[in-house]
Coordinates of C-alpha atoms in Angstrom, one line a residue:
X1 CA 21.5 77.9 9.5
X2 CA 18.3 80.1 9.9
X3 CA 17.4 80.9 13.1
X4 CA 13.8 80.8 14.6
X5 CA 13.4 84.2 16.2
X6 CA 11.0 86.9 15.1
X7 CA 13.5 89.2 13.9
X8 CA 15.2 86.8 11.8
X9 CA 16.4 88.2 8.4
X10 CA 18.1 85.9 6.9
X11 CA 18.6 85.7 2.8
X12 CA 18.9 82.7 1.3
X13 CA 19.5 81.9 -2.3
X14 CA 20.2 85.7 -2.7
X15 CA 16.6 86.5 -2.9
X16 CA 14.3 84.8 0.1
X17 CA 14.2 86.5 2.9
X18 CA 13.2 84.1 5.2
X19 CA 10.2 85.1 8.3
X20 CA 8.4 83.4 11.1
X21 CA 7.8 79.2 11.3
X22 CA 4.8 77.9 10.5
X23 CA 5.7 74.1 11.1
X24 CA 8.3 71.5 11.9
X25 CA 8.1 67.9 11.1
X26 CA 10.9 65.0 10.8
X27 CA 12.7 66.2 7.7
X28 CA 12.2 69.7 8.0
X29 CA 11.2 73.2 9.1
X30 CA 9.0 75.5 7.0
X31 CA 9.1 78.9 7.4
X32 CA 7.1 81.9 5.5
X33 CA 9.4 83.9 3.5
X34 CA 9.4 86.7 0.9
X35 CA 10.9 86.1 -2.8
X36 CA 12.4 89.6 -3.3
X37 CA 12.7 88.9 -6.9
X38 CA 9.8 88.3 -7.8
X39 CA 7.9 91.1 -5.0
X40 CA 5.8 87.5 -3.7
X41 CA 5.4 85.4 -0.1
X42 CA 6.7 81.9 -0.2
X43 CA 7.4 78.6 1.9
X44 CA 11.0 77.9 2.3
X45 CA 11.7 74.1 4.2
X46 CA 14.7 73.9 5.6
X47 CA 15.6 69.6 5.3
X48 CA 17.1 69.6 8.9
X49 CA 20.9 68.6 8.8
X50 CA 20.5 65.3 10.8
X51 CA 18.4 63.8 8.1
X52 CA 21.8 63.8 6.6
X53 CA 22.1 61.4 3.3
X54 CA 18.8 61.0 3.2
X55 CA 18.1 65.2 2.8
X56 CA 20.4 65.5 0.2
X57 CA 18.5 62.6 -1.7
X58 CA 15.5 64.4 -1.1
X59 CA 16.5 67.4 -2.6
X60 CA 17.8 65.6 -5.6
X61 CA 14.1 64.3 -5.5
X62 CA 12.5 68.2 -5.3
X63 CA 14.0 68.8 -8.4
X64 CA 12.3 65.9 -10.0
X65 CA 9.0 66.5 -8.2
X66 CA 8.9 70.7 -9.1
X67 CA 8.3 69.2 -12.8
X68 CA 4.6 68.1 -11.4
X69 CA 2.3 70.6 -13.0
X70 CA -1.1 69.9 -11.1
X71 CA -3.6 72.5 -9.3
X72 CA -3.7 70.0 -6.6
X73 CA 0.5 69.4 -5.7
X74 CA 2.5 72.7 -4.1
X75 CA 3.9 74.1 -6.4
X76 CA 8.5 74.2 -5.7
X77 CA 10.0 77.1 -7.3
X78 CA 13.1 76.7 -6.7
X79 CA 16.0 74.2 -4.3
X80 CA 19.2 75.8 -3.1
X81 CA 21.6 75.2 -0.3
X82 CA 22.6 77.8 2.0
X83 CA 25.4 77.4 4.7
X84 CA 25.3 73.7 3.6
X85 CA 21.5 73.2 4.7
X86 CA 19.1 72.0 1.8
X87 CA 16.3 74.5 1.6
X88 CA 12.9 73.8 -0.8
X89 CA 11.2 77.0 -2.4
X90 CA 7.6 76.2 -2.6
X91 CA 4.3 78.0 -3.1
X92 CA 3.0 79.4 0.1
X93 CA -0.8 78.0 0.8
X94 CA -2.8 80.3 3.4
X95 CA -4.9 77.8 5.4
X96 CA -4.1 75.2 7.4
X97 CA -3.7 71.2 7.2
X98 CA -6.4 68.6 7.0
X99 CA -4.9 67.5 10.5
X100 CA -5.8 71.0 11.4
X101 CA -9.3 71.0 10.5
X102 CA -9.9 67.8 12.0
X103 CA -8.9 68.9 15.1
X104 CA -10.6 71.9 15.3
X105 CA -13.8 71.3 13.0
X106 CA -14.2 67.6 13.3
X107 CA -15.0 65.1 10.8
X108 CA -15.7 65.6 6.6
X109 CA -18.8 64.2 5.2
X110 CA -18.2 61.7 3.3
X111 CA -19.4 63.7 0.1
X112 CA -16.7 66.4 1.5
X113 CA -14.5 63.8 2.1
X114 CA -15.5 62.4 -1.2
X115 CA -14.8 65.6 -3.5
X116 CA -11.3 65.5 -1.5
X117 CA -10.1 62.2 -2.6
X118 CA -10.6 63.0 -6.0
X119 CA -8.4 66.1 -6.2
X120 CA -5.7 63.9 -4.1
X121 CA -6.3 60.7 -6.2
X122 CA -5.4 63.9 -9.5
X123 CA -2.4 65.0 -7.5
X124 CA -1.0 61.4 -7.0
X125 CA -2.0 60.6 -10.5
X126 CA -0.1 63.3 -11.9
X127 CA 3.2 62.4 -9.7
X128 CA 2.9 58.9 -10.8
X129 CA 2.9 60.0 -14.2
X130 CA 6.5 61.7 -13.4
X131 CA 7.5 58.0 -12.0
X132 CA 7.4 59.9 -8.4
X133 CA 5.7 58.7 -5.6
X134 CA 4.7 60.7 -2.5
X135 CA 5.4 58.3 0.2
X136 CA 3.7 60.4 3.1
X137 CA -0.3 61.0 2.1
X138 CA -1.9 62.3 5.3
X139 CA -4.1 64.5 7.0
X140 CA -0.7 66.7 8.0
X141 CA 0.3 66.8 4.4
X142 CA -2.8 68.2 3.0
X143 CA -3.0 71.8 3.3
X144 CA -6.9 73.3 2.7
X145 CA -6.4 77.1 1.1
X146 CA -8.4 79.0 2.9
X147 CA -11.3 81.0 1.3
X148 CA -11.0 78.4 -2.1
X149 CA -11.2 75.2 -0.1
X150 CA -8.6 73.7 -2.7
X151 CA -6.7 71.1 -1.5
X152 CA -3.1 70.8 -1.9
X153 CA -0.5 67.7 -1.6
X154 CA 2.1 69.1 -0.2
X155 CA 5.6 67.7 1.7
X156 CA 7.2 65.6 -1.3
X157 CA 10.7 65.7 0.7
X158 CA 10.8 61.9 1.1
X159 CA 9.3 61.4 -1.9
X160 CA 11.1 58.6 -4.1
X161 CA 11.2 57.9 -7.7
X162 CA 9.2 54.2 -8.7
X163 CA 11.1 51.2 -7.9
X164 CA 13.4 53.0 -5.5
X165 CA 13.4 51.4 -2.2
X166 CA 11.5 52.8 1.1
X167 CA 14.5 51.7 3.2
X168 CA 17.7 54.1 3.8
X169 CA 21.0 52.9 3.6
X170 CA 20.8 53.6 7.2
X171 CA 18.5 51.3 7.5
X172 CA 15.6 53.9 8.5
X173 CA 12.1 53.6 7.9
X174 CA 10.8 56.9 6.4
X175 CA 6.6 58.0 6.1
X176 CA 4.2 57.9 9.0
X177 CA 3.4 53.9 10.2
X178 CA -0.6 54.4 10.7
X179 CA -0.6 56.0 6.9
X180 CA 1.8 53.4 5.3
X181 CA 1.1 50.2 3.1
X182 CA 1.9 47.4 4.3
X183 CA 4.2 46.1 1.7
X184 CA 6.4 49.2 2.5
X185 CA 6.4 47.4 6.1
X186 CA 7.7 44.2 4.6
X187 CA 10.5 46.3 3.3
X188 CA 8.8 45.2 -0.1
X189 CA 9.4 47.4 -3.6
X190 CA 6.7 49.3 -3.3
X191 CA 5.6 51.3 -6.6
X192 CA 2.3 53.8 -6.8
X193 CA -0.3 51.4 -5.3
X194 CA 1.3 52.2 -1.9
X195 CA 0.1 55.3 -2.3
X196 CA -3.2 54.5 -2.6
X197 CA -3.6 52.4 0.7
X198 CA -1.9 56.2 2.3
X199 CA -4.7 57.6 0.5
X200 CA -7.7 55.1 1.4
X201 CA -6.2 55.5 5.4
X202 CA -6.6 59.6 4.9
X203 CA -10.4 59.2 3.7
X204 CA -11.4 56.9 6.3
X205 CA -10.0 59.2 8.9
X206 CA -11.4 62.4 7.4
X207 CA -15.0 60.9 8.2
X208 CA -13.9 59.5 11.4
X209 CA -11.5 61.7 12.5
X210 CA -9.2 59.0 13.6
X211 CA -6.5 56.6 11.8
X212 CA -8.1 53.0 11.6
X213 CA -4.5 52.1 12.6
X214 CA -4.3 54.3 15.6
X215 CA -2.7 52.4 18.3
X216 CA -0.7 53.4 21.5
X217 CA 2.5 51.9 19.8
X218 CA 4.5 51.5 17.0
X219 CA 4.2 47.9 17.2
X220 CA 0.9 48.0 17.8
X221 CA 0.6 50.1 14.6
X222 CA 2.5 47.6 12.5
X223 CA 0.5 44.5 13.3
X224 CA -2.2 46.6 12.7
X225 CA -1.0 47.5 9.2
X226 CA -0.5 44.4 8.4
X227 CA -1.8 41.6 10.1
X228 CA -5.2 43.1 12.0
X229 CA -8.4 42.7 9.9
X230 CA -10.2 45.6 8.3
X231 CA -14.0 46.7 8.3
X232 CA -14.4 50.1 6.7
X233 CA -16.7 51.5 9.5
X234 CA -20.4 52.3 9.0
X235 CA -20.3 55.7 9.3
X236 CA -18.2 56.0 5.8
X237 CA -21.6 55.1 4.1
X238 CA -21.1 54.9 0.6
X239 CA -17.7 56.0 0.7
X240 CA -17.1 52.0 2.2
X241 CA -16.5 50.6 -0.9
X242 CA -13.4 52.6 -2.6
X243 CA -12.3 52.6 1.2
X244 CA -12.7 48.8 1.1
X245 CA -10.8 48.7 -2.1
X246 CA -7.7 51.2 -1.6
X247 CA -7.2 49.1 1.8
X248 CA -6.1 45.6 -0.3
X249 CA -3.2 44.7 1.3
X250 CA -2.2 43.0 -1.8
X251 CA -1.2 45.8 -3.9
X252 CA -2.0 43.9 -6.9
X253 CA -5.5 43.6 -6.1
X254 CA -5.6 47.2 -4.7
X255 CA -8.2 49.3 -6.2
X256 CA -6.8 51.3 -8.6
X257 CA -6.5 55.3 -9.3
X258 CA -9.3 55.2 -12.4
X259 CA -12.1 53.3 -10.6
X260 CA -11.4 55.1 -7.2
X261 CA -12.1 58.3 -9.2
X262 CA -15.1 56.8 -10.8
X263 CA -16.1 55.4 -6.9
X264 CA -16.0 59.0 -5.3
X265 CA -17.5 61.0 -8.2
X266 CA -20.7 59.3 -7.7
X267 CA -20.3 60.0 -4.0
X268 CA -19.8 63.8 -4.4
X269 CA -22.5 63.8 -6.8
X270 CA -24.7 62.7 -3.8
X271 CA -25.6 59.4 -4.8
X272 CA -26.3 57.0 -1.8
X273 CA -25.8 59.5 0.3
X274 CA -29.2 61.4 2.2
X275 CA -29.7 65.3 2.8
X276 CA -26.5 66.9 3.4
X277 CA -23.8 63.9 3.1
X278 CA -24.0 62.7 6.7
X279 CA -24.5 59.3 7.5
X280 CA -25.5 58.0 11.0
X281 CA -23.4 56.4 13.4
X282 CA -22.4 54.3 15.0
X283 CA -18.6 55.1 14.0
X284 CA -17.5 50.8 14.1
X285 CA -13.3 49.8 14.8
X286 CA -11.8 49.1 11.3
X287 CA -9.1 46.6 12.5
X288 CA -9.8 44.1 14.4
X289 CA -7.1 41.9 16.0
X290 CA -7.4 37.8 16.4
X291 CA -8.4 38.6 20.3
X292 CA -10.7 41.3 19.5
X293 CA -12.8 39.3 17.1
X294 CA -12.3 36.0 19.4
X295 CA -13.9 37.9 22.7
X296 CA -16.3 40.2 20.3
X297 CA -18.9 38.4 19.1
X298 CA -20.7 41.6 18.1
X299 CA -17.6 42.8 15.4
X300 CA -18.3 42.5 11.9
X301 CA -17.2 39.8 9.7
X302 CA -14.0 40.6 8.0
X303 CA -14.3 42.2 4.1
X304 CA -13.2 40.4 1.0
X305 CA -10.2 43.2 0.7
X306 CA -8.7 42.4 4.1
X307 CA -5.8 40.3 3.3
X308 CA -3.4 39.5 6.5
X309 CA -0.8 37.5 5.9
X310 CA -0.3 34.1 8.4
X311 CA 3.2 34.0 9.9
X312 CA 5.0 32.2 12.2
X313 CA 4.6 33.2 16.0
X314 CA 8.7 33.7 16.2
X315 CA 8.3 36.2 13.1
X316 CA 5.9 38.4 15.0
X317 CA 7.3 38.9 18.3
X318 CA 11.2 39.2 16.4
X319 CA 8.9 42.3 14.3
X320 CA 7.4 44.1 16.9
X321 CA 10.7 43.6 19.0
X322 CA 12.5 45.4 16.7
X323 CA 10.5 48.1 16.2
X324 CA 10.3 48.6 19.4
X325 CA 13.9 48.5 19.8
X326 CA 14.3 51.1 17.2
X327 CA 11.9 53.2 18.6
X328 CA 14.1 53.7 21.4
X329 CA 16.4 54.7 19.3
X330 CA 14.7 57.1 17.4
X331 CA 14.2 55.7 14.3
X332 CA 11.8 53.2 13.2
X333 CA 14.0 50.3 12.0
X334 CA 12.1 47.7 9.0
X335 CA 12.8 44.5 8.9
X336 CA 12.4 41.7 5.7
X337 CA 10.8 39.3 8.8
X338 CA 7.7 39.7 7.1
X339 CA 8.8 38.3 4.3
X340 CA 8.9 34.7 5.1
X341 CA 6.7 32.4 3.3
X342 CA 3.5 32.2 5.8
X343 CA 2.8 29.3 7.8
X344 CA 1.2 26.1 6.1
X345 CA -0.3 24.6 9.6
X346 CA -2.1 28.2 9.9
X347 CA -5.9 27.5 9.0
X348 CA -8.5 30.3 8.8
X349 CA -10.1 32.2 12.0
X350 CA -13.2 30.9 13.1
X351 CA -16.3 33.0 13.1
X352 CA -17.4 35.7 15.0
X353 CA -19.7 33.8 17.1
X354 CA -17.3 31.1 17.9
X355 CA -15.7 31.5 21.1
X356 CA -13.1 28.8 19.7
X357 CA -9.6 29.6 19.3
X358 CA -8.5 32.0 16.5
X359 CA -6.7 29.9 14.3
X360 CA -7.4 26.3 13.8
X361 CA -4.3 24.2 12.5
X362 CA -5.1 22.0 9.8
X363 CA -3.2 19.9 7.8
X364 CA -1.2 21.3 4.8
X365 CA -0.7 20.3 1.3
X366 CA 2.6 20.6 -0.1
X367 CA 2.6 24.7 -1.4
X368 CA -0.4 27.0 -1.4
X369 CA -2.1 25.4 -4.4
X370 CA -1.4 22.5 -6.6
X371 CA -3.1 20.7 -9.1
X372 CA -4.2 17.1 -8.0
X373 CA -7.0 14.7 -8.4
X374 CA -8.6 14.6 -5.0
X375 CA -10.6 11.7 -3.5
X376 CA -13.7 10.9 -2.1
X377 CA -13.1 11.3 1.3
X378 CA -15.5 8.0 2.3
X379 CA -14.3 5.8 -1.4
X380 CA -11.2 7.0 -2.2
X381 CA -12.1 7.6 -5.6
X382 CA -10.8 10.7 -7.4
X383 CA -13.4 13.2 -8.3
X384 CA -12.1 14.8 -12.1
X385 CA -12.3 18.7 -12.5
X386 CA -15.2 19.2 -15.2
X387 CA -14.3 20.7 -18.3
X388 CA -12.8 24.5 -18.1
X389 CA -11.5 23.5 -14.1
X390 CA -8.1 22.5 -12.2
X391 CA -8.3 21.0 -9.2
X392 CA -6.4 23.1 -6.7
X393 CA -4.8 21.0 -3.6
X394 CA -4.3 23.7 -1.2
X395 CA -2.4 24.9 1.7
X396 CA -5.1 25.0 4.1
X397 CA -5.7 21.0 3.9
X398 CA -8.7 20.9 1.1
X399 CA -8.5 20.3 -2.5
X400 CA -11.4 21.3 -5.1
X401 CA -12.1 22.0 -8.6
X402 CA -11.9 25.7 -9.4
X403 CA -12.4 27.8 -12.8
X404 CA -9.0 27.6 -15.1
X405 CA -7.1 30.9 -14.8
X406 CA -8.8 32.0 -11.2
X407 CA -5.9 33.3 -8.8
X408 CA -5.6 32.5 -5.0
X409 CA -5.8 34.8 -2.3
X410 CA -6.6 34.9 1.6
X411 CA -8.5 37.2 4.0
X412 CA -8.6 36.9 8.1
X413 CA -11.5 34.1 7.2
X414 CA -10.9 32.5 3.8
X415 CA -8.8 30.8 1.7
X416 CA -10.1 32.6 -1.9
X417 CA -9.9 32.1 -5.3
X418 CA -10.9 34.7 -7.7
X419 CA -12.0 35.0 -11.4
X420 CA -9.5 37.2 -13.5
X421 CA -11.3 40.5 -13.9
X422 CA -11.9 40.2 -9.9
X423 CA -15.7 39.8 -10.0
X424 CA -16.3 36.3 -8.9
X425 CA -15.1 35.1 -5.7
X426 CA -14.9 31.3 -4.6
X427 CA -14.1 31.3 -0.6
X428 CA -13.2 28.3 1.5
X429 CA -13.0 28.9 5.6
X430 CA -11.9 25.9 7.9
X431 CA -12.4 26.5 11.4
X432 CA -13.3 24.4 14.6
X433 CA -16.8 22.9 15.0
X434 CA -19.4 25.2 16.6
X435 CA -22.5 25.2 18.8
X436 CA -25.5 24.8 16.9
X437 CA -23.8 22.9 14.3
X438 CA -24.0 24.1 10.7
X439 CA -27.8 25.5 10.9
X440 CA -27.0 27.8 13.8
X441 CA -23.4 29.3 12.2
X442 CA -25.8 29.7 9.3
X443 CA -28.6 31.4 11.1
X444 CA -26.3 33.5 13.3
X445 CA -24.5 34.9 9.6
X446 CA -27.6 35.3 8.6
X447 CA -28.7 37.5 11.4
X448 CA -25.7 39.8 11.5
X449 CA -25.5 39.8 7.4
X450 CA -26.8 43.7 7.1
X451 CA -22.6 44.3 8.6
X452 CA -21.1 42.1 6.7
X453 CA -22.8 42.2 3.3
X454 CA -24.6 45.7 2.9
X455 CA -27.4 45.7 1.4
X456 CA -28.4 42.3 2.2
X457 CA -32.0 41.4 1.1
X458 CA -33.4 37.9 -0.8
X459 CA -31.7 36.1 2.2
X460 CA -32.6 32.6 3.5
X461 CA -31.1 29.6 5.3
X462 CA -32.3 26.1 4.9
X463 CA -31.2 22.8 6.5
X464 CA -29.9 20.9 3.7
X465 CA -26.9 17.6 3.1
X466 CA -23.5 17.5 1.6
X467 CA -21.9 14.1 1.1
X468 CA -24.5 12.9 3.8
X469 CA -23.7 14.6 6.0
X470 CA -26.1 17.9 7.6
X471 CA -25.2 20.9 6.2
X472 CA -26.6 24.6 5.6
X473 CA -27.4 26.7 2.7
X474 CA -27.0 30.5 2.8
X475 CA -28.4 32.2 -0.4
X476 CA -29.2 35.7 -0.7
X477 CA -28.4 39.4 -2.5
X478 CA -26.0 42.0 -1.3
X479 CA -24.9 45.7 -2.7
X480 CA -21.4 43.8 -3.3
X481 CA -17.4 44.9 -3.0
X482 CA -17.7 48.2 -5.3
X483 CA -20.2 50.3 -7.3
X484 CA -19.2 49.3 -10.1
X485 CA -19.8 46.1 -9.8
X486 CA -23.0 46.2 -8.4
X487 CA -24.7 43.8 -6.5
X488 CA -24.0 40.1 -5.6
X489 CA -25.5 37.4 -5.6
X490 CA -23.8 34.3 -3.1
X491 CA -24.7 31.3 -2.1
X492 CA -22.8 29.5 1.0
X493 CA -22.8 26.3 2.6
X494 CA -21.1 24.9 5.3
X495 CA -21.3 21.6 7.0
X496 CA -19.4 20.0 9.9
X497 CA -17.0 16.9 9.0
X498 CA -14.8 15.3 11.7
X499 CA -15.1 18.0 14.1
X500 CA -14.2 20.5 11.8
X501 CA -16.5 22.7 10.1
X502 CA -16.1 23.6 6.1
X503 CA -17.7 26.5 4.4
X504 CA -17.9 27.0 0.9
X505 CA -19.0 30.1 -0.6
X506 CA -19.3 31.9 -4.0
X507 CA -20.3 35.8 -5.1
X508 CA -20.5 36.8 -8.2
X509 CA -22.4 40.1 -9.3
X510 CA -25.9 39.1 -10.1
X511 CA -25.9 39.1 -13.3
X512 CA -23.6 36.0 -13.0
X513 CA -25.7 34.6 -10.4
X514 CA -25.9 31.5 -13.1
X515 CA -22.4 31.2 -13.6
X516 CA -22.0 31.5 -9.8
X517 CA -24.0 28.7 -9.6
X518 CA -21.8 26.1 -11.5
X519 CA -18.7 27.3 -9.8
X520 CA -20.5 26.7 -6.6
X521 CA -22.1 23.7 -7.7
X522 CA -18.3 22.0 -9.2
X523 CA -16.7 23.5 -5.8
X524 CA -19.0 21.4 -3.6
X525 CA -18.9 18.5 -6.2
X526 CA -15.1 18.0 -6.4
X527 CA -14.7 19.2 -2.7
X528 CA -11.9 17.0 -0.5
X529 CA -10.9 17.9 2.8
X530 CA -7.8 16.5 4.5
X531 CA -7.6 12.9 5.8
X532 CA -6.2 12.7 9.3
X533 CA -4.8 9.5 11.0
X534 CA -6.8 6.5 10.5
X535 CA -7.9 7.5 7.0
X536 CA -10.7 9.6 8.7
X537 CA -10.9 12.9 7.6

């Protein structure tokens, strides 16, 4: 094995004479060296011996990941094994990390920050295209060449081919937990899209300067990851959007590498963006735990993309338990407990201005959405989907009419169903009664709707009925979830029934603001809530 001191000579290979350290991390030591061959300086990485099975498979993996032709990956020369150590040849970048730059320089602009992603989002795109995925996108892994400014992916030695699992046979987690997807934390298949979320973390830092899953534990990480919910802060200005998409926790819904491009060319062309790319702060928290948004009533409303799951209480503490556990023991362990179907008696968070509890039990249907007839909750009588709808009966204790072929999802506040190409939205929240009644959680969304809907302008709230009973209207135009989709148009009315409150909500860019308007109309129309004891709902 090579040893660390100045003098050091060591030839591995038969041609790389190996020189000072430039860095350690968990897999490995890298070390300057001189390809006497070839008359050139290199980077050799030692994979430390410890890593055991797991360093072997990742130099089976170099070999795969050296066929990556892209300006924006290291290039790997060459992988041999010397005194029975695993060593990585690789192209040797002057200049240091991202992490570096942070911490010395500070923050990117998010035009900086924007003309980065699109050389990682080519790097990643060209790995994915060899069926490899990185596994560990981070500020750390980026190195900046100095006097080009070209960025570089580097540190592919736990990279995996598609489909493989993220797991060890050891049963070791592998990546960095604040820069990991949180299907990877399920101990879920995870395929390119996970590196995407890595990516979306590394922007929102670079403006920042801080992980938006930064916490003072690992299991404070992981909850973060994957149950927390996420605001891309205000100071990523019109970076907020590809931001807000990459962090999906639904891979399936994640944004994808194409329209991410498309997102951050038209910020590093400028547009959006004032004078030199800065945009003023304040810098806001991205996630935001049940307590935090309970005692804040000053946080903003969650985004459409935030998607925590609902578990059971016994499933959480038995997670960050064992993480915690295996954090003692040097490794950070994963377990399958997040996994388990979430709970049914789970009901959405109430909102920012109630001081009520954060989840609100309701009852559940059987499954998260089946199709059934509801009833009028005061006659009994069924109310018929119109033509081109299903009536849903959902999880969350309400049934309604929805558009044929639109697909469920959740965020921290809504039940959500949404059209097939994405665009439409149809969001349902249940959470205890508040003060003020519907009006006043109406007019207090209103006033705070410039954090949670940017751009918001055409706004009003009028006092208006539902089923007889008084209820709210919210109506007005917002820049919307992406630039490409361009503005929204929603309209959103709640109403109070039996102590509960109900809030039905639609967005759809605006020019569907018409077809928004039926959806929202047959919603409200065909709209059961559960019946309690007594036949009262």
């Amino acid at each position: 094995m090579a040893q660390d001191g100045p003098g050091n000579s060591t030839v591995i290979g038969g041609r790389y004479r190996l020189q000072e350290r430039l860095g350690r991390g968990g897999m490995g030591t890298v070390r300057r060296a001189s390809d006497e061959l070839l008359g050139r300086a290199v980077a050799v990485k030692e994979l430390h011996v410890d890593a055991g099975t797991r360093a072997m498979g990742a130099l089976r993996e170099a070999r795969v990941v050296a066929q990556i032709r892209h300006p924006h990956v290291v290039v790997v020369h060459d992988v041999v094994e010397h005194e029975g150590v695993a060593h990585i040849v690789m192209e040797l970048v002057e200049g240091g990390s991202l992490a570096d730059r942070l911490a010395t320089s500070g923050p990117l602009t998010p035009r900086e920050t924007a003309r980065l992603g699109i050389s990682l989002l080519g790097a990643l795109g060209a790995a994915h295209e060899r069926g490899v995925l990185h596994r560990d996108v981070k500020p750390a892994n980026v190195l900046i060449e100095a006097g080009t400014g070209r960025a570089v992916l580097t540190d592919f030695g736990i990279a995996r081919l598609a489909g493989a699992t993220t797991i060890s046979e050891a049963g070791a987690f592998v990546g960095s937990p604040e820069y990991t997807a949180p299907e990877r934390m399920k101990g879920a298949e995870a395929g390119p899209a996970a590196d995407l979320w890595s990516l979306g973390v590394l922007l929102c830092t670079a403006v920042t300067g801080e992980s938006p899953f930064h916490r003072d534990s690992i299991g404070g990480i992981l909850h973060a990851v994957v149950f927390d919910e996420i605001e891309p802060p205000a100071r990523l200005g019109p970076l907020r959007p590809v931001v807000r998409g990459l962090l999906e926790r639904d891979p399936e819904l994640r944004l994808g590498g194409p329209e991410a491009v498309r997102l951050l060319e038209a910020c590093a062309a400028g547009e959006g963006v004032d004078g030199d790319g800065e945009v003023p702060e304040p810098v806001a928290v991205v996630a935001y735990s049940p307590t935090e948004r309970a005692t804040r009533p000053d946080a903003p409303l969650p985004s459409e993309s935030a998607r925590p799951a609902r578990r059971r209480a016994a499933v959480r503490v038995g997670l960050v338990a064992a993480l915690l556990a295996a954090t003692v023991a040097g490794t950070v362990t994963a377990t399958r407990l997040l996994g388990e179907e979430r709970d049914p008696g789970k009901g959405a968070a109430g909102a920012a201005a109630s001081a009520g509890p954060s989840f609100f039990p309701v009852p559940a249907a059987s499954g998260n959405a089946q199709a059934s007839p509801p009833s009028h909750p005061a006659t009994g009588s069924v109310r018929p989907a119109p033509a081109g709808y299903q009536v849903v009966s959902d999880a969350q204790g309400f049934s309604l009419a929805v558009p044929t072929g639109y697909r469920r999802t959740t965020d921290e506040q809504r039940v959500i169903y949404r059209s097939p190409d994405g665009s439409v939205r149809i969001g349902i929240r249940v959470a205890p009664a508040q003060s003020g009644g519907p009006l006043g959680v109406m007019r207090r969304a209103d006033a705070n709707g410039a954090q949670t809907n940017p751009g918001l302008r055409d706004n009003k709230v009028v006092a208006t009925t539902h089923d007889g009973l008084p209820a709210a209207l919210w109506e007005f135009t917002w820049d919307g979830f992406t630039r490409a989709e361009g503005a929204h148009h929603a309209f959103d009315l709640c109403w109070e029934q039996g102590g509960v409150l109900y809030d039905v909500w639609v967005s759809a860019p605006v020019g569907r603001a018409a077809e928004a308007r039926g959806h929202f109309d047959a919603a409200l129309d065909s709209f059961v809530p559960a019946l309690r004891g007594g036949g009262q709902p």
